[in-house]
Every structure is written in structure tokens, then in C-alpha cells.
Amino acid sequence: MAEPERIIQHRMKKIIFATGNMNKLNEVRQILHEQNQILSLEELDFHEELAEDGDTFEDNARQKALFITEKFGLPCFAEDTGLEVDALNGAPGVYSARYAGTQRSHADNINLLLKNLEGHTNRNARFKTIIALTFDKQIYYFEGTVNGRIAYQPSGNAGFGYDPIFIPDGYDQSFGELPAEVKNQISHRAIAVEKLLRFLQGK
Ligand code: IMP
């Protein structure tokens, strides 16, 4: 094993990623190249839905991370993500998951967003991720943003959520069309996770 990788593994110890979302878990593991040290809730046999009823990404991420740290007594990080659309004054934002209702359907959310953007030529938008990390009795935050635009129709089956209608700056294809390796190099989540990793490497 290469020296830097060995050092990272030694230093990272075990840390929980508090998410029930397998897409997020897979992405984070791919970004971190660090499978063993990240414990999922499933591996801890925890299957409840985590409450996230705050008004900001920070509130939601912190709520989830604190709950799991208190339950399992291990360092933990959680993240909250949303899509901010300029022509809709930043909506759906923190309400991205239940934009079209509590059924939290990806297809319904996409359809409603496209309907609300009808007639708008300003398609500028961004994905934002906030990670909250509980570590040494403190909370640290890491932010990642990727700018782009909302397509006129969904395309591609890769990724999840709003990916089929989000085209990142510098590309002509949506996150739904781009390979996972590309999304995981440039995404909101990748940027936030890289910051988390650098922080943990320094510990
Ligand atoms: P949450 O962070 O799980 O609350 O996600 C909020 C909403 O954004 C949900 O509808 C997710 O499916 C969606 N979402 C979260 N991350 C991504 C992403 O990386 N791409 C596309 N949609 C996402």
C-alpha cells in the first residue's frame, strides 16, 4: 500500500456516515476511495429514518450527525443537499426532497420543477451540500457547490434525484448522462467530501 494511503487509513479511524440514502453512500465511498473506515447505518443495523426538519442545510446535517453520534458514541458525519434555482428565488433549496409533496418522489419533483420553470430563460442553478461532522465534541461544517443549469427535459439514468435535469457548467450532458466518475470528481458532494477528508487527514 502506498505510504500516503496507509497514513490516511491509520488516521481516519472509524467514522459513521449518517445516511439511509444508498446513492449518497456509494458516491461518498467512491470519492473517498476509503471503503472500510466509513461505517454505514445499515452496517450498524440502524434502519430508522433520520429526522431532518430544520430550515437550513446546516441545521439538517447537524441534527442527523448529532443524533447518530449520541446513539453510537462514534464520530459521525451527515450531509444535507439541495438544488437552488435562480429563477425560482433559490427554491426548492432546503425543501428539495419534498418539493412536490411528502411522497418524496424524484419524478414528481423533477416534473414540478420543470413546470415551474416554463417560460423562464434563466436556467441557472446550483447543487449545494453541507456536511456536518461531529469530532472531539465539536461540530465542523464543510460546504460544496456546483453551478450549472436546468435542462428543458430529463435525460440519462445515472445518479439520482434531480441529476437528469442538472447540467454542470463546462458540460453539455446532465449528471444523469455523465458517468459516475465524472460526477464524483466535480459534484457538490465531491467538493464537500474532499474538504472533510483534508480535515480528517490533519487530525
Ligand atoms: P437530501 O439531502 O437527502 O434531503 O436530498 C434533497 C433532495 O435533493 C432529494 O430529492 C435528493 O434526491 C436530491 N439530491 C440530493 N443529492 C443529490 C444529487 O447529488 N443529485 C441529484 N439530486 C440530489
mmCIF file of C-alpha atoms and ligand atoms in Angstrom:
data_model
loop_
_atom_site.group_PDB
_atom_site.id
_atom_site.type_symbol
_atom_site.label_atom_id
_atom_site.label_comp_id
_atom_site.label_asym_id
_atom_site.label_seq_id
_atom_site.Cartn_x
_atom_site.Cartn_y
_atom_site.Cartn_z
ATOM 1 C CA MET A 1 0.000 0.000 0.000
ATOM 2 C CA ALA A 2 1.335 3.456 -0.890
ATOM 3 C CA GLU A 3 2.549 5.433 2.104
ATOM 4 C CA PRO A 4 0.046 8.339 1.959
ATOM 5 C CA GLU A 5 -2.872 5.937 1.737
ATOM 6 C CA ARG A 6 -1.603 3.971 4.733
ATOM 7 C CA ILE A 7 -1.300 7.152 6.762
ATOM 8 C CA ILE A 8 -4.830 8.236 5.863
ATOM 9 C CA GLN A 9 -6.227 4.868 6.895
ATOM 10 C CA HIS A 10 -4.351 4.976 10.150
ATOM 11 C CA ARG A 11 -5.512 8.449 10.964
ATOM 12 C CA MET A 12 -9.116 8.228 9.844
ATOM 13 C CA LYS A 13 -10.169 5.574 12.319
ATOM 14 C CA LYS A 14 -13.797 4.585 12.166
ATOM 15 C CA ILE A 15 -16.391 7.159 11.272
ATOM 16 C CA ILE A 16 -20.113 6.820 10.601
ATOM 17 C CA PHE A 17 -21.801 8.326 7.566
ATOM 18 C CA ALA A 18 -25.324 9.015 8.828
ATOM 19 C CA THR A 19 -27.423 8.449 5.750
ATOM 20 C CA GLY A 20 -30.066 5.994 4.700
ATOM 21 C CA ASN A 21 -29.518 7.011 1.070
ATOM 22 C CA MET A 22 -27.521 4.294 -0.705
ATOM 23 C CA ASN A 23 -26.783 6.609 -3.643
ATOM 24 C CA LYS A 24 -25.093 9.064 -1.304
ATOM 25 C CA LEU A 25 -23.226 6.290 0.495
ATOM 26 C CA ASN A 26 -21.891 4.874 -2.771
ATOM 27 C CA GLU A 27 -20.836 8.281 -4.018
ATOM 28 C CA VAL A 28 -19.040 9.159 -0.796
ATOM 29 C CA ARG A 29 -17.236 5.835 -0.737
ATOM 30 C CA GLN A 30 -16.182 6.308 -4.345
ATOM 31 C CA ILE A 31 -14.992 9.855 -3.651
ATOM 32 C CA LEU A 32 -13.058 8.860 -0.531
ATOM 33 C CA HIS A 33 -11.576 5.664 -2.034
ATOM 34 C CA GLU A 34 -11.911 4.637 1.558
ATOM 35 C CA GLN A 35 -14.377 1.866 1.987
ATOM 36 C CA ASN A 36 -13.530 0.236 5.256
ATOM 37 C CA GLN A 37 -13.315 3.222 7.516
ATOM 38 C CA ILE A 38 -16.741 4.608 6.642
ATOM 39 C CA LEU A 39 -19.469 2.797 8.563
ATOM 40 C CA SER A 40 -22.944 2.974 7.128
ATOM 41 C CA LEU A 41 -26.112 2.963 9.223
ATOM 42 C CA GLU A 42 -27.030 -0.338 7.618
ATOM 43 C CA GLU A 43 -23.806 -1.888 8.882
ATOM 44 C CA LEU A 44 -24.798 -0.665 12.349
ATOM 45 C CA ASP A 45 -28.207 -2.258 11.878
ATOM 46 C CA PHE A 46 -29.900 1.122 12.151
ATOM 47 C CA HIS A 47 -32.828 1.387 9.752
ATOM 48 C CA GLU A 48 -34.936 4.266 11.080
ATOM 49 C CA GLU A 49 -35.480 7.362 9.024
ATOM 50 C CA LEU A 50 -33.448 10.256 10.399
ATOM 51 C CA ALA A 51 -35.340 13.438 11.234
ATOM 52 C CA GLU A 52 -34.345 16.474 9.192
ATOM 53 C CA ASP A 53 -36.849 19.222 9.887
ATOM 54 C CA GLY A 54 -34.578 22.246 10.089
ATOM 55 C CA ASP A 55 -34.773 25.405 7.992
ATOM 56 C CA THR A 56 -31.216 25.259 6.679
ATOM 57 C CA PHE A 57 -28.869 22.660 5.245
ATOM 58 C CA GLU A 58 -26.626 23.179 8.286
ATOM 59 C CA ASP A 59 -29.483 22.514 10.730
ATOM 60 C CA ASN A 60 -30.469 19.302 8.971
ATOM 61 C CA ALA A 61 -26.940 17.973 8.634
ATOM 62 C CA ARG A 62 -26.152 18.774 12.284
ATOM 63 C CA GLN A 63 -29.417 17.211 13.507
ATOM 64 C CA LYS A 64 -28.604 13.905 11.800
ATOM 65 C CA ALA A 65 -24.936 13.822 12.801
ATOM 66 C CA LEU A 66 -25.620 14.625 16.468
ATOM 67 C CA PHE A 67 -28.378 12.051 16.742
ATOM 68 C CA ILE A 68 -26.177 9.251 15.425
ATOM 69 C CA THR A 69 -23.104 10.277 17.421
ATOM 70 C CA GLU A 70 -25.148 10.276 20.613
ATOM 71 C CA LYS A 71 -26.585 6.870 19.772
ATOM 72 C CA PHE A 72 -23.362 5.103 18.799
ATOM 73 C CA GLY A 73 -20.632 7.130 20.530
ATOM 74 C CA LEU A 74 -18.510 7.408 17.399
ATOM 75 C CA PRO A 75 -17.524 10.349 15.221
ATOM 76 C CA CYS A 76 -20.083 10.843 12.545
ATOM 77 C CA PHE A 77 -20.821 12.992 9.564
ATOM 78 C CA ALA A 78 -24.110 13.696 7.852
ATOM 79 C CA GLU A 79 -24.940 15.822 4.880
ATOM 80 C CA ASP A 80 -27.863 17.772 3.522
ATOM 81 C CA THR A 81 -28.131 18.693 -0.130
ATOM 82 C CA GLY A 82 -30.447 20.840 -2.178
ATOM 83 C CA LEU A 83 -30.912 22.376 -5.572
ATOM 84 C CA GLU A 84 -31.159 26.189 -5.732
ATOM 85 C CA VAL A 85 -32.713 27.632 -8.881
ATOM 86 C CA ASP A 86 -32.187 31.343 -9.528
ATOM 87 C CA ALA A 87 -35.430 31.953 -11.442
ATOM 88 C CA LEU A 88 -37.333 30.422 -8.503
ATOM 89 C CA ASN A 89 -35.572 32.592 -5.911
ATOM 90 C CA GLY A 90 -33.472 29.693 -4.660
ATOM 91 C CA ALA A 91 -36.266 27.096 -4.490
ATOM 92 C CA PRO A 92 -36.529 24.200 -3.909
ATOM 93 C CA GLY A 93 -33.420 24.643 -1.718
ATOM 94 C CA VAL A 94 -33.717 23.037 1.680
ATOM 95 C CA TYR A 95 -37.119 21.651 0.652
ATOM 96 C CA SER A 96 -35.707 19.787 -2.373
ATOM 97 C CA ALA A 97 -36.652 16.298 -1.136
ATOM 98 C CA ARG A 98 -40.342 17.108 -0.611
ATOM 99 C CA TYR A 99 -40.745 19.779 -3.296
ATOM 100 C CA ALA A 100 -43.712 18.020 -4.900
ATOM 101 C CA GLY A 101 -45.026 16.504 -1.655
ATOM 102 C CA THR A 102 -44.229 14.205 1.217
ATOM 103 C CA GLN A 103 -44.065 11.170 -1.077
ATOM 104 C CA ARG A 104 -40.549 12.478 -1.927
ATOM 105 C CA SER A 105 -40.783 11.197 -5.494
ATOM 106 C CA HIS A 106 -37.852 12.086 -7.735
ATOM 107 C CA ALA A 107 -40.059 12.041 -10.849
ATOM 108 C CA ASP A 108 -42.712 14.273 -9.247
ATOM 109 C CA ASN A 109 -40.051 16.720 -8.033
ATOM 110 C CA ILE A 110 -38.484 16.948 -11.485
ATOM 111 C CA ASN A 111 -41.837 17.411 -13.203
ATOM 112 C CA LEU A 112 -42.885 20.167 -10.824
ATOM 113 C CA LEU A 113 -39.577 21.965 -11.187
ATOM 114 C CA LEU A 114 -39.750 21.860 -14.992
ATOM 115 C CA LYS A 115 -43.355 23.092 -14.866
ATOM 116 C CA ASN A 116 -42.453 25.976 -12.577
ATOM 117 C CA LEU A 117 -39.624 26.936 -14.919
ATOM 118 C CA GLU A 118 -41.787 27.015 -18.037
ATOM 119 C CA GLY A 119 -41.266 30.296 -19.857
ATOM 120 C CA HIS A 120 -38.060 31.076 -17.928
ATOM 121 C CA THR A 121 -34.921 31.507 -19.999
ATOM 122 C CA ASN A 122 -32.721 31.935 -16.932
ATOM 123 C CA ARG A 123 -31.999 28.289 -16.093
ATOM 124 C CA ASN A 124 -29.077 28.945 -13.737
ATOM 125 C CA ALA A 125 -28.966 26.692 -10.691
ATOM 126 C CA ARG A 126 -26.603 25.073 -8.257
ATOM 127 C CA PHE A 127 -26.406 21.998 -6.080
ATOM 128 C CA LYS A 128 -25.251 22.701 -2.580
ATOM 129 C CA THR A 129 -24.091 20.166 0.005
ATOM 130 C CA ILE A 130 -23.335 20.881 3.625
ATOM 131 C CA ILE A 131 -21.577 18.215 5.662
ATOM 132 C CA ALA A 132 -21.703 18.379 9.458
ATOM 133 C CA LEU A 133 -19.025 16.385 11.288
ATOM 134 C CA THR A 134 -19.061 15.605 14.993
ATOM 135 C CA PHE A 135 -15.481 15.195 16.120
ATOM 136 C CA ASP A 136 -13.856 15.636 19.538
ATOM 137 C CA LYS A 137 -17.094 17.049 20.979
ATOM 138 C CA GLN A 138 -17.240 19.765 18.343
ATOM 139 C CA ILE A 139 -19.153 20.251 15.114
ATOM 140 C CA TYR A 140 -17.401 21.160 11.882
ATOM 141 C CA TYR A 141 -19.031 22.098 8.578
ATOM 142 C CA PHE A 142 -17.826 21.550 5.013
ATOM 143 C CA GLU A 143 -19.555 23.050 2.005
ATOM 144 C CA GLY A 144 -19.581 22.071 -1.650
ATOM 145 C CA THR A 145 -21.321 23.811 -4.534
ATOM 146 C CA VAL A 146 -21.508 23.037 -8.237
ATOM 147 C CA ASN A 147 -23.008 25.585 -10.617
ATOM 148 C CA GLY A 148 -24.930 24.653 -13.704
ATOM 149 C CA ARG A 149 -28.263 24.972 -15.450
ATOM 150 C CA ILE A 150 -31.605 23.207 -15.525
ATOM 151 C CA ALA A 151 -32.289 21.292 -18.748
ATOM 152 C CA TYR A 152 -35.615 21.579 -20.567
ATOM 153 C CA GLN A 153 -36.232 17.865 -20.186
ATOM 154 C CA PRO A 154 -34.760 14.968 -18.175
ATOM 155 C CA SER A 155 -32.052 12.817 -19.746
ATOM 156 C CA GLY A 156 -29.956 9.885 -18.565
ATOM 157 C CA ASN A 157 -30.366 7.239 -15.892
ATOM 158 C CA ALA A 158 -27.163 7.731 -13.924
ATOM 159 C CA GLY A 159 -27.103 9.271 -10.472
ATOM 160 C CA PHE A 160 -30.331 10.003 -8.622
ATOM 161 C CA GLY A 161 -32.737 12.740 -7.599
ATOM 162 C CA TYR A 162 -32.530 15.822 -9.810
ATOM 163 C CA ASP A 163 -29.470 14.564 -11.729
ATOM 164 C CA PRO A 164 -31.336 14.026 -15.056
ATOM 165 C CA ILE A 165 -32.162 17.754 -15.297
ATOM 166 C CA PHE A 166 -28.936 19.306 -13.975
ATOM 167 C CA ILE A 167 -26.188 20.176 -16.470
ATOM 168 C CA PRO A 168 -22.997 21.231 -14.665
ATOM 169 C CA ASP A 169 -21.015 24.202 -16.003
ATOM 170 C CA GLY A 170 -18.470 23.159 -18.620
ATOM 171 C CA TYR A 171 -20.547 20.184 -19.813
ATOM 172 C CA ASP A 172 -23.370 19.591 -22.301
ATOM 173 C CA GLN A 173 -24.702 16.497 -20.578
ATOM 174 C CA SER A 174 -26.719 16.198 -17.383
ATOM 175 C CA PHE A 175 -25.464 14.436 -14.277
ATOM 176 C CA GLY A 176 -27.922 11.732 -15.356
ATOM 177 C CA GLU A 177 -25.911 11.216 -18.540
ATOM 178 C CA LEU A 178 -22.372 11.771 -17.302
ATOM 179 C CA PRO A 179 -20.507 8.729 -15.943
ATOM 180 C CA ALA A 180 -20.427 8.418 -12.158
ATOM 181 C CA GLU A 181 -16.652 9.013 -12.195
ATOM 182 C CA VAL A 182 -17.209 12.445 -13.720
ATOM 183 C CA LYS A 183 -19.967 13.430 -11.289
ATOM 184 C CA ASN A 184 -17.852 12.206 -8.396
ATOM 185 C CA GLN A 185 -14.948 14.398 -9.462
ATOM 186 C CA ILE A 186 -16.822 17.675 -9.834
ATOM 187 C CA SER A 187 -20.019 17.458 -7.794
ATOM 188 C CA HIS A 188 -21.193 19.468 -4.801
ATOM 189 C CA ARG A 189 -20.816 16.296 -2.713
ATOM 190 C CA ALA A 190 -17.314 15.597 -4.042
ATOM 191 C CA ILE A 191 -16.152 19.118 -3.135
ATOM 192 C CA ALA A 192 -17.582 18.917 0.392
ATOM 193 C CA VAL A 193 -16.213 15.399 0.957
ATOM 194 C CA GLU A 194 -12.733 16.426 -0.239
ATOM 195 C CA LYS A 195 -12.770 19.189 2.394
ATOM 196 C CA LEU A 196 -13.859 16.683 5.028
ATOM 197 C CA LEU A 197 -11.059 14.334 4.007
ATOM 198 C CA ARG A 198 -8.432 17.062 4.208
ATOM 199 C CA PHE A 199 -9.680 17.958 7.686
ATOM 200 C CA LEU A 200 -9.510 14.343 8.843
ATOM 201 C CA GLN A 201 -6.034 13.906 7.368
ATOM 202 C CA GLY A 202 -4.880 16.817 9.501
ATOM 203 C CA LYS A 203 -6.150 15.182 12.700
HETATM 204 P P1 IMP B 1 -31.457 15.214 0.916
HETATM 205 O O1 IMP B 1 -30.127 15.814 1.126
HETATM 206 O O2 IMP B 1 -31.417 13.729 1.001
HETATM 207 O O3 IMP B 1 -32.523 15.838 1.790
HETATM 208 O O4 IMP B 1 -31.834 15.481 -0.589
HETATM 209 C C1 IMP B 1 -32.656 16.548 -1.012
HETATM 210 C C2 IMP B 1 -33.168 16.274 -2.399
HETATM 211 O O5 IMP B 1 -32.125 16.509 -3.332
HETATM 212 C C3 IMP B 1 -33.667 14.864 -2.637
HETATM 213 O O6 IMP B 1 -34.756 14.936 -3.524
HETATM 214 C C4 IMP B 1 -32.498 14.190 -3.282
HETATM 215 O O7 IMP B 1 -32.885 13.144 -4.142
HETATM 216 C C5 IMP B 1 -31.888 15.338 -4.060
HETATM 217 N N1 IMP B 1 -30.446 15.161 -4.166
HETATM 218 C C6 IMP B 1 -29.540 15.056 -3.164
HETATM 219 N N2 IMP B 1 -28.313 14.902 -3.660
HETATM 220 C C7 IMP B 1 -28.450 14.894 -4.997
HETATM 221 C C8 IMP B 1 -27.521 14.742 -6.061
HETATM 222 O O8 IMP B 1 -26.312 14.559 -5.885
HETATM 223 N N3 IMP B 1 -28.045 14.789 -7.303
HETATM 224 C C9 IMP B 1 -29.365 14.985 -7.553
HETATM 225 N N4 IMP B 1 -30.270 15.115 -6.601
HETATM 226 C C10 IMP B 1 -29.811 15.066 -5.322
#
